[in-house]
């Protein structure tokens, strides 16, 4: 067990340090893989550039994602180690709100980790978790990482898949299987962000509660209204707006120096 940090309440970066501690604890409990800690650091850097807040383009993508999940005939929520450590309760709430099953899907898959991720979701209230052990018996074609292992009742059969903090290869493989892919990724330039149908460029910590709220708000809407929301969304244009936001913010900060 590593040295644990006691975070002073008035520390300027207390919230960010608390999130890091959650991931470190997750790593000690096998939920998070070591590479997950590195991935978080990359995410933090982009969050700095964005301004550590949810900007309108991210909210726009969140609403489109909620509409896509509600319109789907078989939506599935893919859960990796970082997501299970950071937002287990919100994952369960989203799964109930849509409704859509939760499926464990790991890049660094081991028996211990799949059980640890499942247990984190169950501790947060999940009643059913797909993709654990022999249940992950189907394969995503042309994919060679452990992420190819999927549940025939879950991701394999899904029409819409939410894959937060995803790797580029699997997003492309899911697209080749004609799945509609929604991702949450702080890096608007990652292959996943660029390949997905809807990219929410926001911290998963902020994005998941927003997504649950959007699903709750839109659930009572007619399908035609949901279709309109989805059709008015253009991922390329939205990613471009994210980059323009970062560019303008950096210009402003540079001028203030
Ligand atoms: O739990 P496993 O075994 O499935 O492994 C999970 C990781 C995250 C290690 C694996 O999927 C991986 O290697 O992912 P990548 O390729 O590093 O991509 C992760 C993406 O998520 C990067 O583009 C990061 O910028 C982004 N990211 C990191 N933390 C956050 C984030 N996006 C949103 N919110 C975050 N908190």
PDB file of C-alpha atoms and ligand atoms in Angstrom:
ATOM      1  CA  UNK A   1       0.000   0.000   0.000  1.00  0.00           C
ATOM      2  CA  UNK A   2       1.457   3.392  -1.027  1.00  0.00           C
ATOM      3  CA  UNK A   3       1.638   6.551   1.078  1.00  0.00           C
ATOM      4  CA  UNK A   4      -1.802   8.219   1.252  1.00  0.00           C
ATOM      5  CA  UNK A   5      -2.163  11.935   0.934  1.00  0.00           C
ATOM      6  CA  UNK A   6      -4.103  13.935   3.488  1.00  0.00           C
ATOM      7  CA  UNK A   7      -5.565  16.714   1.367  1.00  0.00           C
ATOM      8  CA  UNK A   8      -6.025  20.058   3.172  1.00  0.00           C
ATOM      9  CA  UNK A   9      -9.598  21.336   2.537  1.00  0.00           C
ATOM     10  CA  UNK A  10      -8.332  24.784   1.488  1.00  0.00           C
ATOM     11  CA  UNK A  11      -5.761  23.434  -0.989  1.00  0.00           C
ATOM     12  CA  UNK A  12      -6.347  25.243  -4.308  1.00  0.00           C
ATOM     13  CA  UNK A  13      -6.336  21.943  -6.176  1.00  0.00           C
ATOM     14  CA  UNK A  14      -8.166  19.905  -3.504  1.00  0.00           C
ATOM     15  CA  UNK A  15     -10.878  18.631  -5.884  1.00  0.00           C
ATOM     16  CA  UNK A  16      -8.324  17.472  -8.442  1.00  0.00           C
ATOM     17  CA  UNK A  17      -6.162  15.839  -5.746  1.00  0.00           C
ATOM     18  CA  UNK A  18      -9.202  13.996  -4.368  1.00  0.00           C
ATOM     19  CA  UNK A  19      -9.914  12.572  -7.830  1.00  0.00           C
ATOM     20  CA  UNK A  20      -6.295  11.424  -8.105  1.00  0.00           C
ATOM     21  CA  UNK A  21      -6.573   9.744  -4.704  1.00  0.00           C
ATOM     22  CA  UNK A  22      -9.677   7.899  -5.885  1.00  0.00           C
ATOM     23  CA  UNK A  23      -7.713   6.549  -8.840  1.00  0.00           C
ATOM     24  CA  UNK A  24      -4.713   5.599  -6.683  1.00  0.00           C
ATOM     25  CA  UNK A  25      -7.061   3.738  -4.344  1.00  0.00           C
ATOM     26  CA  UNK A  26      -8.674   2.125  -7.395  1.00  0.00           C
ATOM     27  CA  UNK A  27      -5.243   0.988  -8.570  1.00  0.00           C
ATOM     28  CA  UNK A  28      -4.529  -0.551  -5.165  1.00  0.00           C
ATOM     29  CA  UNK A  29      -7.849  -2.441  -5.383  1.00  0.00           C
ATOM     30  CA  UNK A  30      -7.202  -3.714  -8.939  1.00  0.00           C
ATOM     31  CA  UNK A  31     -10.032  -1.604 -10.383  1.00  0.00           C
ATOM     32  CA  UNK A  32      -7.677   0.811 -12.174  1.00  0.00           C
ATOM     33  CA  UNK A  33      -4.698  -0.351 -14.217  1.00  0.00           C
ATOM     34  CA  UNK A  34      -1.355   1.490 -13.922  1.00  0.00           C
ATOM     35  CA  UNK A  35      -1.847   2.838 -17.453  1.00  0.00           C
ATOM     36  CA  UNK A  36      -5.141   4.248 -16.233  1.00  0.00           C
ATOM     37  CA  UNK A  37      -3.169   6.592 -13.948  1.00  0.00           C
ATOM     38  CA  UNK A  38      -1.145   7.756 -16.949  1.00  0.00           C
ATOM     39  CA  UNK A  39      -4.313   8.169 -19.024  1.00  0.00           C
ATOM     40  CA  UNK A  40      -5.796  10.348 -16.272  1.00  0.00           C
ATOM     41  CA  UNK A  41      -2.747  12.624 -16.351  1.00  0.00           C
ATOM     42  CA  UNK A  42      -3.253  13.111 -20.082  1.00  0.00           C
ATOM     43  CA  UNK A  43      -6.908  13.911 -19.457  1.00  0.00           C
ATOM     44  CA  UNK A  44      -6.005  16.420 -16.716  1.00  0.00           C
ATOM     45  CA  UNK A  45      -3.722  18.289 -19.111  1.00  0.00           C
ATOM     46  CA  UNK A  46      -6.558  18.726 -21.603  1.00  0.00           C
ATOM     47  CA  UNK A  47      -8.937  19.712 -18.794  1.00  0.00           C
ATOM     48  CA  UNK A  48      -6.501  22.515 -17.910  1.00  0.00           C
ATOM     49  CA  UNK A  49      -6.626  23.759 -21.493  1.00  0.00           C
ATOM     50  CA  UNK A  50     -10.430  23.635 -21.542  1.00  0.00           C
ATOM     51  CA  UNK A  51     -10.655  25.496 -18.210  1.00  0.00           C
ATOM     52  CA  UNK A  52     -11.881  22.604 -16.016  1.00  0.00           C
ATOM     53  CA  UNK A  53     -15.517  23.333 -16.793  1.00  0.00           C
ATOM     54  CA  UNK A  54     -18.292  21.992 -18.994  1.00  0.00           C
ATOM     55  CA  UNK A  55     -18.490  24.267 -22.011  1.00  0.00           C
ATOM     56  CA  UNK A  56     -21.610  24.646 -24.235  1.00  0.00           C
ATOM     57  CA  UNK A  57     -20.210  22.348 -26.959  1.00  0.00           C
ATOM     58  CA  UNK A  58     -19.838  19.568 -24.374  1.00  0.00           C
ATOM     59  CA  UNK A  59     -23.408  20.088 -23.154  1.00  0.00           C
ATOM     60  CA  UNK A  60     -24.645  20.045 -26.749  1.00  0.00           C
ATOM     61  CA  UNK A  61     -22.936  16.664 -27.292  1.00  0.00           C
ATOM     62  CA  UNK A  62     -24.340  15.427 -23.974  1.00  0.00           C
ATOM     63  CA  UNK A  63     -27.919  16.183 -25.066  1.00  0.00           C
ATOM     64  CA  UNK A  64     -27.337  14.448 -28.410  1.00  0.00           C
ATOM     65  CA  UNK A  65     -25.882  11.452 -26.540  1.00  0.00           C
ATOM     66  CA  UNK A  66     -28.945  11.293 -24.288  1.00  0.00           C
ATOM     67  CA  UNK A  67     -31.220  11.379 -27.353  1.00  0.00           C
ATOM     68  CA  UNK A  68     -29.202   8.594 -29.058  1.00  0.00           C
ATOM     69  CA  UNK A  69     -29.339   6.398 -25.945  1.00  0.00           C
ATOM     70  CA  UNK A  70     -33.107   6.920 -25.597  1.00  0.00           C
ATOM     71  CA  UNK A  71     -33.742   6.200 -29.299  1.00  0.00           C
ATOM     72  CA  UNK A  72     -31.617   3.019 -29.322  1.00  0.00           C
ATOM     73  CA  UNK A  73     -33.210  -0.422 -29.403  1.00  0.00           C
ATOM     74  CA  UNK A  74     -30.273  -2.016 -27.576  1.00  0.00           C
ATOM     75  CA  UNK A  75     -28.030   0.566 -25.875  1.00  0.00           C
ATOM     76  CA  UNK A  76     -25.093  -0.672 -23.773  1.00  0.00           C
ATOM     77  CA  UNK A  77     -22.726   1.154 -21.389  1.00  0.00           C
ATOM     78  CA  UNK A  78     -19.134  -0.078 -21.488  1.00  0.00           C
ATOM     79  CA  UNK A  79     -17.234   0.315 -18.202  1.00  0.00           C
ATOM     80  CA  UNK A  80     -13.449   0.328 -17.793  1.00  0.00           C
ATOM     81  CA  UNK A  81     -11.295   0.717 -14.697  1.00  0.00           C
ATOM     82  CA  UNK A  82     -11.097   4.525 -14.641  1.00  0.00           C
ATOM     83  CA  UNK A  83     -14.854   4.915 -15.103  1.00  0.00           C
ATOM     84  CA  UNK A  84     -15.583   2.387 -12.343  1.00  0.00           C
ATOM     85  CA  UNK A  85     -13.229   4.182  -9.937  1.00  0.00           C
ATOM     86  CA  UNK A  86     -14.358   7.731 -10.727  1.00  0.00           C
ATOM     87  CA  UNK A  87     -18.116   7.548 -11.336  1.00  0.00           C
ATOM     88  CA  UNK A  88     -19.523   4.131 -10.299  1.00  0.00           C
ATOM     89  CA  UNK A  89     -22.753   5.565  -8.860  1.00  0.00           C
ATOM     90  CA  UNK A  90     -23.453   7.718 -11.928  1.00  0.00           C
ATOM     91  CA  UNK A  91     -22.792   4.728 -14.207  1.00  0.00           C
ATOM     92  CA  UNK A  92     -25.450   2.776 -12.321  1.00  0.00           C
ATOM     93  CA  UNK A  93     -27.852   5.744 -12.385  1.00  0.00           C
ATOM     94  CA  UNK A  94     -27.370   6.152 -16.138  1.00  0.00           C
ATOM     95  CA  UNK A  95     -27.897   2.422 -16.669  1.00  0.00           C
ATOM     96  CA  UNK A  96     -31.224   2.633 -14.797  1.00  0.00           C
ATOM     97  CA  UNK A  97     -32.315   5.920 -16.354  1.00  0.00           C
ATOM     98  CA  UNK A  98     -31.947   4.857 -20.022  1.00  0.00           C
ATOM     99  CA  UNK A  99     -32.278   1.817 -19.277  1.00  0.00           C
ATOM    100  CA  UNK A 100     -29.111   0.174 -20.663  1.00  0.00           C
ATOM    101  CA  UNK A 101     -27.011  -2.689 -19.269  1.00  0.00           C
ATOM    102  CA  UNK A 102     -23.518  -2.119 -17.879  1.00  0.00           C
ATOM    103  CA  UNK A 103     -20.752  -4.248 -19.389  1.00  0.00           C
ATOM    104  CA  UNK A 104     -17.209  -4.605 -18.047  1.00  0.00           C
ATOM    105  CA  UNK A 105     -14.783  -4.134 -20.912  1.00  0.00           C
ATOM    106  CA  UNK A 106     -11.091  -3.801 -20.172  1.00  0.00           C
ATOM    107  CA  UNK A 107      -8.050  -3.033 -22.262  1.00  0.00           C
ATOM    108  CA  UNK A 108      -5.863  -4.672 -19.602  1.00  0.00           C
ATOM    109  CA  UNK A 109      -8.164  -7.589 -18.815  1.00  0.00           C
ATOM    110  CA  UNK A 110      -7.425 -10.042 -16.015  1.00  0.00           C
ATOM    111  CA  UNK A 111      -9.781 -12.175 -13.953  1.00  0.00           C
ATOM    112  CA  UNK A 112      -8.974 -10.084 -10.858  1.00  0.00           C
ATOM    113  CA  UNK A 113      -9.659  -6.797 -12.590  1.00  0.00           C
ATOM    114  CA  UNK A 114     -12.927  -7.823 -14.176  1.00  0.00           C
ATOM    115  CA  UNK A 115     -14.185  -8.990 -10.776  1.00  0.00           C
ATOM    116  CA  UNK A 116     -12.899  -5.795  -9.098  1.00  0.00           C
ATOM    117  CA  UNK A 117     -14.679  -3.574 -11.646  1.00  0.00           C
ATOM    118  CA  UNK A 118     -17.868  -5.636 -11.349  1.00  0.00           C
ATOM    119  CA  UNK A 119     -17.687  -5.412  -7.536  1.00  0.00           C
ATOM    120  CA  UNK A 120     -17.223  -1.614  -7.680  1.00  0.00           C
ATOM    121  CA  UNK A 121     -20.405  -1.372  -9.786  1.00  0.00           C
ATOM    122  CA  UNK A 122     -22.329  -3.769  -7.537  1.00  0.00           C
ATOM    123  CA  UNK A 123     -21.210  -1.790  -4.457  1.00  0.00           C
ATOM    124  CA  UNK A 124     -22.621   1.303  -6.184  1.00  0.00           C
ATOM    125  CA  UNK A 125     -25.993  -0.428  -6.630  1.00  0.00           C
ATOM    126  CA  UNK A 126     -25.738  -2.322  -9.950  1.00  0.00           C
ATOM    127  CA  UNK A 127     -28.024  -5.366 -10.046  1.00  0.00           C
ATOM    128  CA  UNK A 128     -26.626  -6.870 -13.231  1.00  0.00           C
ATOM    129  CA  UNK A 129     -23.201  -6.508 -14.847  1.00  0.00           C
ATOM    130  CA  UNK A 130     -22.392  -8.086 -18.224  1.00  0.00           C
ATOM    131  CA  UNK A 131     -19.021  -9.077 -19.682  1.00  0.00           C
ATOM    132  CA  UNK A 132     -17.485 -10.871 -16.698  1.00  0.00           C
ATOM    133  CA  UNK A 133     -15.611 -14.178 -17.113  1.00  0.00           C
ATOM    134  CA  UNK A 134     -17.132 -16.633 -19.572  1.00  0.00           C
ATOM    135  CA  UNK A 135     -19.965 -14.188 -20.270  1.00  0.00           C
ATOM    136  CA  UNK A 136     -17.524 -12.248 -22.486  1.00  0.00           C
ATOM    137  CA  UNK A 137     -17.635 -15.057 -25.033  1.00  0.00           C
ATOM    138  CA  UNK A 138     -18.186 -13.061 -28.237  1.00  0.00           C
ATOM    139  CA  UNK A 139     -15.366 -11.338 -30.163  1.00  0.00           C
ATOM    140  CA  UNK A 140     -15.128  -8.012 -31.967  1.00  0.00           C
ATOM    141  CA  UNK A 141     -13.616  -8.895 -35.370  1.00  0.00           C
ATOM    142  CA  UNK A 142     -10.224  -7.455 -36.398  1.00  0.00           C
ATOM    143  CA  UNK A 143      -9.388  -6.370 -32.858  1.00  0.00           C
ATOM    144  CA  UNK A 144      -6.432  -7.934 -31.090  1.00  0.00           C
ATOM    145  CA  UNK A 145      -6.507  -6.304 -27.657  1.00  0.00           C
ATOM    146  CA  UNK A 146      -8.389  -7.778 -24.719  1.00  0.00           C
ATOM    147  CA  UNK A 147     -11.118  -5.278 -25.549  1.00  0.00           C
ATOM    148  CA  UNK A 148     -12.224  -7.640 -28.326  1.00  0.00           C
ATOM    149  CA  UNK A 149     -13.880  -9.855 -25.692  1.00  0.00           C
ATOM    150  CA  UNK A 150     -17.521  -8.833 -25.369  1.00  0.00           C
ATOM    151  CA  UNK A 151     -20.776 -10.195 -24.048  1.00  0.00           C
ATOM    152  CA  UNK A 152     -23.124 -11.569 -26.750  1.00  0.00           C
ATOM    153  CA  UNK A 153     -26.055 -10.087 -24.769  1.00  0.00           C
ATOM    154  CA  UNK A 154     -24.298  -6.721 -24.458  1.00  0.00           C
ATOM    155  CA  UNK A 155     -21.845  -4.824 -26.677  1.00  0.00           C
ATOM    156  CA  UNK A 156     -21.887  -7.549 -29.363  1.00  0.00           C
ATOM    157  CA  UNK A 157     -25.632  -7.121 -29.930  1.00  0.00           C
ATOM    158  CA  UNK A 158     -25.832  -3.380 -29.197  1.00  0.00           C
ATOM    159  CA  UNK A 159     -26.847  -0.728 -31.712  1.00  0.00           C
ATOM    160  CA  UNK A 160     -25.619   2.181 -29.551  1.00  0.00           C
ATOM    161  CA  UNK A 161     -22.588   1.876 -27.242  1.00  0.00           C
ATOM    162  CA  UNK A 162     -21.287   4.392 -24.717  1.00  0.00           C
ATOM    163  CA  UNK A 163     -17.525   3.882 -24.422  1.00  0.00           C
ATOM    164  CA  UNK A 164     -15.953   6.448 -22.084  1.00  0.00           C
ATOM    165  CA  UNK A 165     -12.127   6.846 -22.097  1.00  0.00           C
ATOM    166  CA  UNK A 166     -11.780   4.473 -24.994  1.00  0.00           C
ATOM    167  CA  UNK A 167      -8.860   3.414 -27.189  1.00  0.00           C
ATOM    168  CA  UNK A 168      -8.909   4.306 -30.869  1.00  0.00           C
ATOM    169  CA  UNK A 169      -8.658   0.770 -32.274  1.00  0.00           C
ATOM    170  CA  UNK A 170     -11.819  -0.440 -30.598  1.00  0.00           C
ATOM    171  CA  UNK A 171     -13.798   2.633 -31.534  1.00  0.00           C
ATOM    172  CA  UNK A 172     -12.870   1.972 -35.163  1.00  0.00           C
ATOM    173  CA  UNK A 173     -13.707  -1.742 -34.825  1.00  0.00           C
ATOM    174  CA  UNK A 174     -17.106  -0.909 -33.281  1.00  0.00           C
ATOM    175  CA  UNK A 175     -17.789   1.519 -36.126  1.00  0.00           C
ATOM    176  CA  UNK A 176     -16.942  -1.241 -38.634  1.00  0.00           C
ATOM    177  CA  UNK A 177     -19.599  -3.365 -36.899  1.00  0.00           C
ATOM    178  CA  UNK A 178     -22.060  -0.531 -37.676  1.00  0.00           C
ATOM    179  CA  UNK A 179     -22.494   0.484 -34.057  1.00  0.00           C
ATOM    180  CA  UNK A 180     -23.307   4.052 -33.127  1.00  0.00           C
ATOM    181  CA  UNK A 181     -20.494   5.061 -30.765  1.00  0.00           C
ATOM    182  CA  UNK A 182     -20.713   7.693 -28.034  1.00  0.00           C
ATOM    183  CA  UNK A 183     -17.565   8.555 -26.130  1.00  0.00           C
ATOM    184  CA  UNK A 184     -16.409  10.836 -23.330  1.00  0.00           C
ATOM    185  CA  UNK A 185     -12.846  12.017 -23.880  1.00  0.00           C
ATOM    186  CA  UNK A 186     -11.061  15.167 -22.736  1.00  0.00           C
ATOM    187  CA  UNK A 187      -8.738  15.006 -25.729  1.00  0.00           C
ATOM    188  CA  UNK A 188     -10.642  16.315 -28.780  1.00  0.00           C
ATOM    189  CA  UNK A 189      -7.783  15.106 -31.002  1.00  0.00           C
ATOM    190  CA  UNK A 190      -7.655  11.472 -29.859  1.00  0.00           C
ATOM    191  CA  UNK A 191      -8.490   8.829 -32.463  1.00  0.00           C
ATOM    192  CA  UNK A 192     -11.537   7.862 -30.402  1.00  0.00           C
ATOM    193  CA  UNK A 193     -12.769  11.464 -30.220  1.00  0.00           C
ATOM    194  CA  UNK A 194     -12.289  11.805 -33.961  1.00  0.00           C
ATOM    195  CA  UNK A 195     -13.911   8.466 -34.888  1.00  0.00           C
ATOM    196  CA  UNK A 196     -16.952   8.359 -32.585  1.00  0.00           C
ATOM    197  CA  UNK A 197     -20.418   9.499 -33.691  1.00  0.00           C
ATOM    198  CA  UNK A 198     -20.786  11.669 -30.591  1.00  0.00           C
ATOM    199  CA  UNK A 199     -17.800  12.882 -28.560  1.00  0.00           C
ATOM    200  CA  UNK A 200     -18.446  14.544 -25.235  1.00  0.00           C
ATOM    201  CA  UNK A 201     -15.228  16.482 -24.616  1.00  0.00           C
ATOM    202  CA  UNK A 202     -15.530  16.841 -20.869  1.00  0.00           C
ATOM    203  CA  UNK A 203     -14.223  15.269 -17.682  1.00  0.00           C
ATOM    204  CA  UNK A 204     -16.141  12.060 -16.989  1.00  0.00           C
ATOM    205  CA  UNK A 205     -16.650  13.418 -13.446  1.00  0.00           C
ATOM    206  CA  UNK A 206     -18.768  16.282 -14.849  1.00  0.00           C
ATOM    207  CA  UNK A 207     -20.089  14.565 -17.979  1.00  0.00           C
ATOM    208  CA  UNK A 208     -21.803  11.583 -16.343  1.00  0.00           C
ATOM    209  CA  UNK A 209     -24.095  13.580 -13.991  1.00  0.00           C
ATOM    210  CA  UNK A 210     -24.953  15.867 -16.942  1.00  0.00           C
ATOM    211  CA  UNK A 211     -25.772  12.844 -19.096  1.00  0.00           C
ATOM    212  CA  UNK A 212     -28.038  11.346 -16.410  1.00  0.00           C
ATOM    213  CA  UNK A 213     -29.809  14.717 -16.085  1.00  0.00           C
ATOM    214  CA  UNK A 214     -30.232  15.000 -19.879  1.00  0.00           C
ATOM    215  CA  UNK A 215     -31.700  11.471 -20.085  1.00  0.00           C
ATOM    216  CA  UNK A 216     -34.124  12.306 -17.249  1.00  0.00           C
ATOM    217  CA  UNK A 217     -35.124  15.542 -18.975  1.00  0.00           C
ATOM    218  CA  UNK A 218     -35.570  14.041 -22.464  1.00  0.00           C
ATOM    219  CA  UNK A 219     -37.166  10.730 -21.500  1.00  0.00           C
ATOM    220  CA  UNK A 220     -40.730  12.052 -21.821  1.00  0.00           C
ATOM    221  CA  UNK A 221     -40.118  13.616 -25.249  1.00  0.00           C
ATOM    222  CA  UNK A 222     -41.612  12.232 -28.489  1.00  0.00           C
ATOM    223  CA  UNK A 223     -39.241  10.177 -30.619  1.00  0.00           C
ATOM    224  CA  UNK A 224     -39.533  12.812 -33.341  1.00  0.00           C
ATOM    225  CA  UNK A 225     -38.113  15.453 -30.957  1.00  0.00           C
ATOM    226  CA  UNK A 226     -35.249  13.130 -29.979  1.00  0.00           C
ATOM    227  CA  UNK A 227     -34.527  12.451 -33.667  1.00  0.00           C
ATOM    228  CA  UNK A 228     -34.422  16.182 -34.340  1.00  0.00           C
ATOM    229  CA  UNK A 229     -31.889  16.698 -31.512  1.00  0.00           C
ATOM    230  CA  UNK A 230     -29.750  13.887 -32.908  1.00  0.00           C
ATOM    231  CA  UNK A 231     -29.983  15.031 -36.515  1.00  0.00           C
ATOM    232  CA  UNK A 232     -29.028  18.601 -35.642  1.00  0.00           C
ATOM    233  CA  UNK A 233     -25.793  17.333 -34.056  1.00  0.00           C
ATOM    234  CA  UNK A 234     -22.612  17.265 -36.146  1.00  0.00           C
ATOM    235  CA  UNK A 235     -19.632  15.717 -34.340  1.00  0.00           C
ATOM    236  CA  UNK A 236     -16.996  17.257 -36.612  1.00  0.00           C
ATOM    237  CA  UNK A 237     -18.456  20.719 -36.175  1.00  0.00           C
ATOM    238  CA  UNK A 238     -18.743  20.224 -32.418  1.00  0.00           C
ATOM    239  CA  UNK A 239     -15.105  19.049 -32.154  1.00  0.00           C
ATOM    240  CA  UNK A 240     -14.122  22.084 -34.171  1.00  0.00           C
ATOM    241  CA  UNK A 241     -16.001  24.295 -31.671  1.00  0.00           C
ATOM    242  CA  UNK A 242     -14.115  22.616 -28.818  1.00  0.00           C
ATOM    243  CA  UNK A 243     -10.784  23.371 -30.493  1.00  0.00           C
ATOM    244  CA  UNK A 244     -11.844  26.962 -31.163  1.00  0.00           C
ATOM    245  CA  UNK A 245     -12.747  27.292 -27.465  1.00  0.00           C
ATOM    246  CA  UNK A 246      -9.270  26.047 -26.459  1.00  0.00           C
ATOM    247  CA  UNK A 247      -7.574  28.305 -29.030  1.00  0.00           C
ATOM    248  CA  UNK A 248      -9.499  31.406 -27.907  1.00  0.00           C
ATOM    249  CA  UNK A 249      -8.922  30.651 -24.243  1.00  0.00           C
ATOM    250  CA  UNK A 250      -5.178  30.213 -24.763  1.00  0.00           C
ATOM    251  CA  UNK A 251      -5.033  33.430 -26.779  1.00  0.00           C
ATOM    252  CA  UNK A 252      -6.812  35.277 -23.972  1.00  0.00           C
ATOM    253  CA  UNK A 253      -4.488  33.793 -21.327  1.00  0.00           C
ATOM    254  CA  UNK A 254      -1.424  34.606 -23.422  1.00  0.00           C
ATOM    255  CA  UNK A 255      -2.539  38.216 -23.772  1.00  0.00           C
ATOM    256  CA  UNK A 256      -3.058  38.502 -20.016  1.00  0.00           C
ATOM    257  CA  UNK A 257       0.560  37.432 -19.233  1.00  0.00           C
TER     258      UNK A 257
HETATM  259  O1  LIG B   1      -9.344  -0.138 -17.440  1.00  0.00           O
HETATM  260  P1  LIG B   1      -8.755  -0.527 -18.761  1.00  0.00           P
HETATM  261  O2  LIG B   1      -7.871  -1.745 -18.669  1.00  0.00           O
HETATM  262  O3  LIG B   1      -9.797  -0.714 -19.825  1.00  0.00           O
HETATM  263  O4  LIG B   1      -7.806   0.674 -19.266  1.00  0.00           O
HETATM  264  C1  LIG B   1      -8.312   1.985 -19.330  1.00  0.00           C
HETATM  265  C2  LIG B   1      -7.351   2.962 -20.039  1.00  0.00           C
HETATM  266  C3  LIG B   1      -7.883   4.375 -19.795  1.00  0.00           C
HETATM  267  C4  LIG B   1      -5.955   2.825 -19.441  1.00  0.00           C
HETATM  268  C5  LIG B   1      -7.300   2.620 -21.535  1.00  0.00           C
HETATM  269  O5  LIG B   1      -8.591   2.704 -22.078  1.00  0.00           O
HETATM  270  C6  LIG B   1      -6.365   3.516 -22.296  1.00  0.00           C
HETATM  271  O6  LIG B   1      -5.181   3.265 -22.447  1.00  0.00           O
HETATM  272  O7  LIG B   1      -6.952   4.621 -22.777  1.00  0.00           O
HETATM  273  P2  LIG B   1      -6.138   5.774 -23.564  1.00  0.00           P
HETATM  274  O8  LIG B   1      -5.825   5.280 -24.945  1.00  0.00           O
HETATM  275  O9  LIG B   1      -5.039   6.309 -22.714  1.00  0.00           O
HETATM  276  O10 LIG B   1      -7.266   6.868 -23.721  1.00  0.00           O
HETATM  277  C7  LIG B   1      -7.874   7.455 -22.630  1.00  0.00           C
HETATM  278  C8  LIG B   1      -8.449   8.807 -23.069  1.00  0.00           C
HETATM  279  O11 LIG B   1      -9.257   9.282 -22.016  1.00  0.00           O
HETATM  280  C9  LIG B   1      -7.370   9.882 -23.322  1.00  0.00           C
HETATM  281  O12 LIG B   1      -7.647  10.563 -24.540  1.00  0.00           O
HETATM  282  C10 LIG B   1      -7.514  10.853 -22.125  1.00  0.00           C
HETATM  283  O13 LIG B   1      -7.276  12.186 -22.498  1.00  0.00           O
HETATM  284  C11 LIG B   1      -8.962  10.655 -21.740  1.00  0.00           C
HETATM  285  N1  LIG B   1      -9.237  10.871 -20.308  1.00  0.00           N
HETATM  286  C12 LIG B   1      -8.454  10.570 -19.252  1.00  0.00           C
HETATM  287  N2  LIG B   1      -9.055  10.887 -18.091  1.00  0.00           N
HETATM  288  C13 LIG B   1     -10.274  11.390 -18.411  1.00  0.00           C
HETATM  289  C14 LIG B   1     -10.404  11.365 -19.831  1.00  0.00           C
HETATM  290  N3  LIG B   1     -11.501  11.800 -20.454  1.00  0.00           N
HETATM  291  C15 LIG B   1     -12.536  12.232 -19.684  1.00  0.00           C
HETATM  292  N4  LIG B   1     -12.481  12.282 -18.326  1.00  0.00           N
HETATM  293  C16 LIG B   1     -11.386  11.862 -17.661  1.00  0.00           C
HETATM  294  N5  LIG B   1     -11.337  11.914 -16.323  1.00  0.00           N
END
